CSV table of C-alpha atoms and ligand atoms in Angstrom, one decimal:
chain,number,residue,atom,x,y,z
A,1,MET,CA,-18.1,1.5,4.8
A,2,THR,CA,-21.0,1.9,2.7
A,3,ALA,CA,-21.3,3.4,-1.0
A,4,THR,CA,-24.8,3.3,-3.0
A,5,ALA,CA,-25.0,2.7,-6.7
A,6,SER,CA,-27.6,5.8,-7.2
A,7,ASP,CA,-30.7,6.7,-3.6
A,8,ASP,CA,-33.1,3.8,-3.9
A,9,ALA,CA,-30.5,0.8,-5.6
A,10,PRO,CA,-29.7,-1.4,-2.4
A,11,ALA,CA,-26.4,-0.8,-0.6
A,12,ILE,CA,-23.3,-2.3,-1.1
A,13,ALA,CA,-20.8,-3.3,0.8
A,14,HIS,CA,-17.9,-2.1,-0.9
A,15,PHE,CA,-15.4,-2.9,1.3
A,16,ARG,CA,-16.0,-5.9,4.9
A,17,PHE,CA,-13.4,-7.5,7.5
A,18,PHE,CA,-11.9,-11.2,6.7
A,19,GLU,CA,-10.1,-12.8,9.3
A,20,LEU,CA,-7.2,-14.2,7.3
A,21,GLU,CA,-4.2,-16.9,8.7
A,22,VAL,CA,-1.0,-17.0,8.1
A,23,LEU,CA,-0.4,-19.8,5.8
A,24,ARG,CA,3.2,-19.6,4.9
A,25,THR,CA,6.6,-16.5,5.4
A,26,ARG,CA,8.5,-15.7,2.4
A,27,ARG,CA,12.3,-13.3,2.4
A,28,LEU,CA,12.1,-11.8,-1.0
A,29,GLY,CA,15.2,-9.0,-0.6
A,30,HIS,CA,16.7,-7.8,2.0
A,31,SER,CA,14.1,-5.9,3.4
A,32,PHE,CA,10.7,-8.2,2.4
A,33,LEU,CA,8.9,-10.5,3.5
A,34,ARG,CA,6.0,-11.8,1.8
A,35,VAL,CA,3.4,-13.5,3.9
A,36,THR,CA,0.1,-16.0,2.4
A,37,PHE,CA,-3.2,-15.7,4.1
A,38,GLY,CA,-5.2,-17.3,2.7
A,39,GLY,CA,-9.2,-18.5,4.9
A,40,GLU,CA,-12.3,-19.3,4.3
A,41,SER,CA,-14.1,-15.7,4.9
A,42,LEU,CA,-11.7,-14.8,1.6
A,43,LYS,CA,-13.9,-16.4,-0.7
A,44,ASP,CA,-15.7,-12.5,-0.8
A,45,PHE,CA,-12.4,-11.4,-1.6
A,46,ARG,CA,-11.8,-9.6,-4.4
A,47,SER,CA,-9.1,-7.3,-4.8
A,48,GLY,CA,-9.0,-4.8,-8.0
A,49,GLY,CA,-5.5,-5.9,-9.0
A,50,PHE,CA,-3.4,-2.8,-9.4
A,51,ASP,CA,-2.5,-1.0,-5.6
A,52,GLN,CA,-5.5,-2.6,-3.9
A,53,SER,CA,-4.3,-0.9,-1.0
A,54,LEU,CA,-6.1,-2.8,2.7
A,55,SER,CA,-5.9,-2.0,6.1
A,56,LEU,CA,-5.3,-4.7,8.7
A,57,PHE,CA,-5.3,-5.1,12.5
A,58,LEU,CA,-2.6,-6.6,14.5
A,59,PRO,CA,-2.4,-8.0,17.1
A,60,PRO,CA,-0.9,-6.8,20.7
A,61,ASP,CA,2.2,-8.3,21.7
A,62,GLY,CA,1.9,-11.0,23.8
A,63,GLN,CA,-1.5,-12.4,22.0
A,64,GLU,CA,-1.1,-14.8,19.0
A,65,HIS,CA,-3.8,-13.9,17.0
A,66,THR,CA,-6.3,-10.4,16.6
A,67,VAL,CA,-9.8,-9.9,18.7
A,68,LEU,CA,-12.2,-7.2,17.7
A,69,PRO,CA,-15.4,-6.1,19.9
A,70,SER,CA,-17.2,-6.1,17.0
A,71,THR,CA,-16.9,-6.1,13.3
A,72,ASP,CA,-20.6,-4.7,12.2
A,73,GLU,CA,-19.9,-1.3,10.2
A,74,ASP,CA,-21.8,0.5,12.3
A,75,THR,CA,-19.7,0.1,15.9
A,76,TRP,CA,-16.7,-1.0,14.6
A,77,PHE,CA,-14.9,1.7,15.0
A,78,GLY,CA,-16.7,2.7,18.4
A,79,ALA,CA,-15.9,-0.7,19.8
A,80,TRP,CA,-12.3,-0.8,18.6
A,81,ARG,CA,-11.1,3.2,20.0
A,82,GLY,CA,-12.1,2.3,23.0
A,83,MET,CA,-10.6,-1.0,23.5
A,84,PRO,CA,-7.8,-0.7,26.1
A,85,ASP,CA,-4.5,0.3,24.7
A,86,GLU,CA,-2.9,-3.3,25.8
A,87,GLU,CA,-5.2,-4.4,24.1
A,88,ARG,CA,-5.2,-2.4,20.7
A,89,PRO,CA,-5.0,-4.3,17.9
A,90,VAL,CA,-3.3,-1.3,16.1
A,91,MET,CA,-3.9,-0.5,12.3
A,92,ARG,CA,-1.8,-0.5,9.6
A,93,SER,CA,-2.3,-0.3,5.8
A,94,TYR,CA,-1.0,-2.7,3.2
A,95,THR,CA,-1.0,-3.8,-0.8
A,96,VAL,CA,-1.9,-6.3,-2.3
A,97,ARG,CA,0.6,-7.7,-3.7
A,98,GLU,CA,-1.3,-10.7,-5.5
A,99,GLN,CA,-5.0,-12.8,-5.1
A,100,ARG,CA,-5.5,-15.6,-6.8
A,101,ARG,CA,-7.4,-19.7,-6.9
A,102,THR,CA,-4.6,-22.3,-6.3
A,103,THR,CA,-5.6,-26.1,-7.7
A,104,GLU,CA,-7.4,-26.5,-5.1
A,105,GLY,CA,-10.1,-24.3,-5.1
A,106,ALA,CA,-8.5,-22.4,-2.1
A,107,ASP,CA,-8.2,-18.1,-1.7
A,108,GLU,CA,-4.7,-16.7,-1.2
A,109,VAL,CA,-3.7,-13.4,-0.5
A,110,ASP,CA,-0.2,-11.9,-0.4
A,111,ILE,CA,1.1,-8.9,0.9
A,112,ASP,CA,4.8,-7.5,0.5
A,113,PHE,CA,5.7,-6.6,4.1
A,114,VAL,CA,9.0,-3.9,4.1
A,115,LEU,CA,10.8,-5.0,7.5
A,116,HIS,CA,12.3,-1.3,9.3
A,117,GLY,CA,12.9,-2.4,12.8
A,118,ASP,CA,11.3,-4.3,15.6
A,119,ALA,CA,10.6,-0.5,16.9
A,120,SER,CA,7.0,-0.7,14.9
A,121,PRO,CA,4.2,-2.8,15.5
A,122,ALA,CA,3.3,-4.0,11.8
A,123,SER,CA,7.7,-5.1,11.3
A,124,ARG,CA,8.1,-6.0,14.6
A,125,TRP,CA,5.0,-8.2,14.0
A,126,ALA,CA,6.0,-9.1,10.0
A,127,GLY,CA,9.0,-9.9,10.5
A,128,ARG,CA,7.6,-12.3,14.0
A,129,ALA,CA,4.5,-13.3,11.4
A,130,VAL,CA,4.6,-17.9,11.4
A,131,THR,CA,2.1,-20.1,9.9
A,132,GLY,CA,-1.0,-20.1,11.8
A,133,ARG,CA,-1.3,-16.6,13.7
A,134,ARG,CA,-4.6,-15.3,12.3
A,135,ILE,CA,-5.6,-11.1,12.2
A,136,MET,CA,-8.1,-9.1,11.3
A,137,ALA,CA,-8.8,-7.3,8.1
A,138,ILE,CA,-10.5,-4.1,6.5
A,139,GLY,CA,-10.9,-5.3,2.8
A,140,PRO,CA,-12.8,-5.3,-0.7
A,141,ALA,CA,-15.5,-7.2,-1.4
A,142,VAL,CA,-16.3,-5.1,-5.1
A,143,ALA,CA,-12.9,-5.1,-7.5
A,144,GLU,CA,-14.5,-1.4,-8.4
A,145,ASN,CA,-14.1,0.4,-4.9
A,146,LYS,CA,-12.5,3.1,-4.2
A,147,SER,CA,-8.8,1.9,-2.6
A,148,VAL,CA,-7.7,1.1,-5.9
A,149,ARG,CA,-5.7,4.6,-6.9
A,150,PHE,CA,-4.3,4.1,-9.7
A,151,GLN,CA,-6.8,5.0,-12.3
A,152,PRO,CA,-5.6,6.8,-15.4
A,153,SER,CA,-7.3,8.6,-17.9
A,154,PRO,CA,-8.2,6.1,-20.8
A,155,ALA,CA,-6.5,9.7,-23.3
A,156,ALA,CA,-3.3,9.4,-21.0
A,157,ASP,CA,-0.5,8.1,-23.1
A,158,ALA,CA,1.5,7.0,-21.0
A,159,ILE,CA,2.5,5.6,-17.4
A,160,TRP,CA,5.0,8.0,-14.8
A,161,MET,CA,6.0,7.0,-11.4
A,162,TYR,CA,7.9,6.8,-8.7
A,163,ALA,CA,7.3,4.4,-5.8
A,164,ASP,CA,10.0,4.3,-2.3
A,165,GLU,CA,9.9,-0.3,-1.1
A,166,THR,CA,6.5,-0.1,1.0
A,167,ALA,CA,5.5,1.3,-2.6
A,168,LEU,CA,7.6,-1.4,-4.6
A,169,PRO,CA,4.1,-4.0,-4.5
A,170,ALA,CA,1.6,-1.8,-5.2
A,171,ALA,CA,3.8,-0.6,-8.1
A,172,ALA,CA,4.7,-4.2,-8.7
A,173,ALA,CA,1.0,-5.3,-9.2
A,174,ILE,CA,-0.1,-2.4,-11.3
A,175,LEU,CA,2.8,-2.6,-13.7
A,176,GLU,CA,1.6,-6.4,-14.5
A,177,ARG,CA,-1.6,-5.1,-15.2
A,178,LEU,CA,-0.6,-2.6,-17.7
A,179,PRO,CA,-1.4,-4.0,-21.0
A,180,ALA,CA,1.8,-5.4,-23.4
A,181,GLY,CA,3.2,-1.8,-25.4
A,182,THR,CA,1.7,0.5,-22.4
A,183,ALA,CA,5.4,3.5,-22.1
A,184,VAL,CA,6.8,3.4,-18.7
A,185,ARG,CA,8.8,5.3,-16.9
A,186,ALA,CA,9.5,4.4,-13.6
A,187,TRP,CA,11.8,5.2,-10.7
A,188,PHE,CA,11.6,3.6,-7.5
A,189,GLU,CA,13.9,3.5,-4.5
A,190,VAL,CA,15.2,0.6,-2.3
A,191,PRO,CA,17.8,0.7,0.9
A,192,HIS,CA,19.2,-1.8,-0.6
A,193,GLU,CA,20.6,-2.8,-3.7
A,194,ASP,CA,19.1,-6.8,-3.2
A,195,ASP,CA,15.6,-4.8,-2.2
A,196,ARG,CA,15.8,-4.6,-6.8
A,197,LEU,CA,12.9,-7.5,-7.3
A,198,PRO,CA,12.3,-8.5,-10.4
A,199,LEU,CA,9.4,-6.7,-12.2
A,200,PRO,CA,6.8,-8.3,-14.1
A,201,ALA,CA,6.7,-4.8,-15.9
A,202,PRO,CA,5.9,-4.2,-20.4
A,203,ALA,CA,8.5,-5.1,-22.2
A,204,ASP,CA,9.8,-1.4,-23.5
A,205,ALA,CA,9.2,-1.0,-19.7
A,206,ASP,CA,12.5,1.8,-18.4
A,207,ILE,CA,12.8,1.2,-14.5
A,208,THR,CA,15.6,3.1,-13.3
A,209,TRP,CA,16.3,2.3,-9.2
A,210,ILE,CA,17.4,4.3,-6.8
A,211,VAL,CA,19.8,2.5,-4.2
A,212,ARG,CA,19.5,4.5,-1.0
A,213,GLU,CA,22.8,5.4,0.1
A,214,GLY,CA,24.3,6.6,3.7
A,215,ASP,CA,20.9,7.0,5.8
A,216,GLY,CA,18.2,7.6,4.2
A,217,ARG,CA,18.7,11.1,5.8
A,218,ASP,CA,19.7,13.3,1.5
A,219,ARG,CA,16.5,10.2,0.4
A,220,THR,CA,14.2,13.3,-1.4
A,221,GLU,CA,17.5,15.5,-2.7
A,222,GLN,CA,19.4,11.7,-4.2
A,223,VAL,CA,15.4,10.6,-6.3
A,224,LEU,CA,15.3,14.4,-7.7
A,225,SER,CA,19.1,13.8,-9.1
A,226,ALA,CA,17.6,11.0,-10.5
A,227,LEU,CA,14.4,12.0,-11.9
A,228,ARG,CA,16.1,15.4,-13.8
A,229,ALA,CA,18.8,13.4,-14.3
A,230,ALA,CA,16.5,11.7,-17.0
A,231,GLU,CA,15.4,12.7,-19.7
A,232,PRO,CA,13.0,15.4,-20.9
A,233,ALA,CA,9.2,14.5,-21.1
A,234,THR,CA,8.2,12.9,-24.7
A,235,ALA,CA,4.5,12.0,-23.1
A,236,GLU,CA,1.9,14.1,-24.2
A,237,ALA,CA,-0.9,13.3,-21.6
A,238,PRO,CA,1.1,11.0,-19.2
A,239,TYR,CA,-0.5,10.2,-16.4
A,240,VAL,CA,2.0,9.8,-12.5
A,241,TRP,CA,1.3,7.5,-10.0
A,242,LEU,CA,3.7,9.1,-7.0
A,243,ALA,CA,3.2,6.6,-3.6
A,244,GLY,CA,6.3,5.8,-0.9
A,245,GLU,CA,7.1,8.8,2.6
A,246,ALA,CA,5.4,12.0,2.0
A,247,GLY,CA,8.0,14.7,2.0
A,248,THR,CA,9.6,12.8,-0.6
A,249,VAL,CA,6.2,12.6,-2.9
A,250,ARG,CA,5.5,16.2,-2.5
A,251,ALA,CA,9.0,16.6,-3.6
A,252,THR,CA,8.5,14.9,-6.7
A,253,ARG,CA,4.7,16.2,-7.4
A,254,ARG,CA,6.3,19.1,-7.3
A,255,HIS,CA,9.0,18.3,-9.1
A,256,PHE,CA,6.6,16.4,-12.0
A,257,VAL,CA,4.4,19.7,-11.4
A,258,GLN,CA,6.5,22.5,-12.1
A,259,GLU,CA,9.9,21.5,-13.7
A,260,ARG,CA,7.9,18.5,-16.3
A,261,SER,CA,4.4,21.0,-16.8
A,262,VAL,CA,2.3,17.9,-15.9
A,263,ASP,CA,-1.2,18.6,-15.9
A,264,ARG,CA,-1.6,18.6,-12.1
A,265,ARG,CA,-5.4,17.1,-12.3
A,266,SER,CA,-2.7,13.7,-13.7
A,267,VAL,CA,-1.4,13.1,-10.7
A,268,ARG,CA,-2.4,10.8,-8.1
A,269,PHE,CA,-0.2,10.8,-4.7
A,270,THR,CA,0.0,9.3,-1.9
A,271,GLY,CA,2.1,9.4,1.4
A,272,TYR,CA,2.7,5.2,2.5
A,273,TRP,CA,4.0,7.0,5.6
A,274,ARG,CA,6.0,9.6,7.1
A,275,LEU,CA,8.9,9.3,8.6
A,276,GLY,CA,8.4,10.3,12.7
A,277,ALA,CA,5.0,9.3,12.0
A,278,SER,CA,3.0,6.6,13.4
A,279,GLU,CA,0.4,5.5,11.4
A,280,GLU,CA,-1.9,6.6,14.4
A,281,GLN,CA,-0.4,10.2,14.5
A,282,LEU,CA,-1.3,10.1,10.4
A,283,LEU,CA,-4.6,8.8,11.4
A,284,ALA,CA,-5.6,11.3,13.6
A,285,GLU,CA,-4.8,14.2,10.9
A,286,ALA,CA,-7.2,12.7,8.2
A,287,TYR,CA,-10.3,11.9,10.6
A,288,ALA,CA,-9.5,14.2,13.7
A,289,GLY,CA,-11.2,12.3,16.5
A,290,GLN,CA,-14.3,10.6,12.8
A,291,ALA,CA,-14.5,6.6,11.8
A,292,PRO,CA,-14.1,7.1,8.3
A,293,SER,CA,-16.3,6.7,5.9
A,294,GLU,CA,-13.5,3.9,3.6
A,295,GLU,CA,-10.3,2.6,4.4
A,296,PRO,CA,-8.1,4.4,5.8
A,297,THR,CA,-5.6,6.3,3.8
A,298,SER,CA,-2.7,8.8,4.4
A,299,GLU,CA,-3.9,10.7,0.8
A,300,LEU,CA,-1.4,13.8,0.8
B,401,FAD,C1,-2.2,2.6,0.8
B,401,FAD,C2,-1.0,2.6,0.9
B,401,FAD,C3,-0.5,0.9,1.2
B,401,FAD,C4,0.5,0.4,1.9
B,401,FAD,N1,1.3,-0.3,1.6
B,401,FAD,C5,2.2,-1.2,1.7
B,401,FAD,C6,2.6,-2.2,1.5
B,401,FAD,O1,2.5,-2.8,0.4
B,401,FAD,N2,4.6,-2.3,2.3
B,401,FAD,C7,4.8,-1.7,3.2
B,401,FAD,O2,5.7,-2.8,4.0
B,401,FAD,N3,3.9,-1.4,3.9
B,401,FAD,C8,3.0,-0.3,3.1
B,401,FAD,N4,2.8,1.0,3.2
B,401,FAD,C9,3.3,1.4,4.5
B,401,FAD,C10,2.8,1.2,5.7
B,401,FAD,O3,1.3,1.3,6.3
B,401,FAD,C11,3.8,2.0,6.9
B,401,FAD,O4,5.1,1.7,6.1
B,401,FAD,C12,3.6,1.5,8.0
B,401,FAD,O5,3.4,2.6,9.2
B,401,FAD,C13,4.2,0.5,8.6
B,401,FAD,O6,3.6,0.8,10.2
B,401,FAD,P1,4.6,0.2,11.3
B,401,FAD,O7,3.4,-0.3,12.3
B,401,FAD,O8,5.8,-0.7,10.5
B,401,FAD,O9,5.4,1.4,11.5
B,401,FAD,P2,4.4,2.2,12.7
B,401,FAD,O10,4.5,2.9,14.1
B,401,FAD,O11,3.5,3.1,11.9
B,401,FAD,O12,6.5,3.6,12.6
B,401,FAD,C14,7.0,3.8,13.5
B,401,FAD,C15,8.5,4.6,13.1
B,401,FAD,O13,9.0,4.2,11.9
B,401,FAD,C16,8.5,5.1,10.2
B,401,FAD,N5,8.6,3.6,9.3
B,401,FAD,C17,7.6,3.3,9.9
B,401,FAD,N6,7.4,2.9,8.1
B,401,FAD,C18,8.7,3.4,7.7
B,401,FAD,C19,9.2,2.0,6.5
B,401,FAD,N7,8.2,1.1,5.9
B,401,FAD,N8,11.0,2.3,6.8
B,401,FAD,C20,11.7,3.3,7.3
B,401,FAD,N9,10.4,3.6,8.5
B,401,FAD,C21,9.6,3.2,8.6
B,401,FAD,C22,8.2,5.9,10.8
B,401,FAD,O14,7.3,7.4,10.3
B,401,FAD,C23,7.7,6.1,12.5
B,401,FAD,O15,8.8,6.8,12.5
B,401,FAD,C24,1.5,1.2,2.7
B,401,FAD,C25,0.8,2.6,3.0
B,401,FAD,C26,-0.5,3.1,3.0
B,401,FAD,C27,-1.5,4.2,3.4
């Protein structure tokens, strides 16, 4: 979790553990629940904005708060992995939708959870979150960190985006940071009509909502049809940011690279989840049993 600017510079901890306490929850749409966290340790939290992500550790059923045997950067991973299955908190990746300081000087962080059923630990935890519950997180201690993946080149003359509901919080946070006048073309896929959340986009952003039909089995086809129905590209150097279900993200990447001739180096694509696989399975594949050197992601 540490990185050094040069060999002789002191180590800068880019990520560290934070204790987050649920302050309140608010339903945003059919599928979204915003959980607002506070806590003393947030005074050292430094979100880089855009698609800044963090790793949450959620307690197993029957436990109110998250307990970790170690939060030391060298030993936490082994200690966490060594816990009995029934006691080990689950680790899940989420997006910092917003960090702010209140007028009273308290620090708050919003995370927008997609509620996709009670069978999955993070969705279940969020659905039952109540004020006062405490969880642990590995989050940013410096704003410039590797978990901000949205990094367009200064030469980019347009931003093209695709996000499903799990990446909509990240897309919203990106949109609100873009300077007025940025040429934005975006496709956002959601399960329900009322998940079309108001977005703080630049005034002339062109956004297409794709409301999934049926049981979602043909989600990739629906997204590709919407992309193909769009006007041919006019930008010369677009930066493309894609995030959502891994299979659909892969297909959208192919679309932009092969059908729209976007330079593959200008495409940032991240699988936020994969149909049929829990985050443990994705992590096991990504790290092949090794400790992550930074906050994990199931980047394809
Ligand atoms: C960098 C990053 C940022 C992310 N930011 C957010 C965010 O801000 N908000 C958010 O809601 N999610 C976000 N996600 C996605 C989230 O981590 C996954 O959806 C995660 O799998 C949820 O954990 P779970 O315990 O609910 O389900 P898991 O136990 O991981 O999965 C159980 C089952 O549910 C399926 N599943 C997982 N997610 C969904 C879903 N959304 N809809 C339907 N089925 C699903 C899996 O395929 C699996 O079959 C992010 C992921 C990454 C990598």
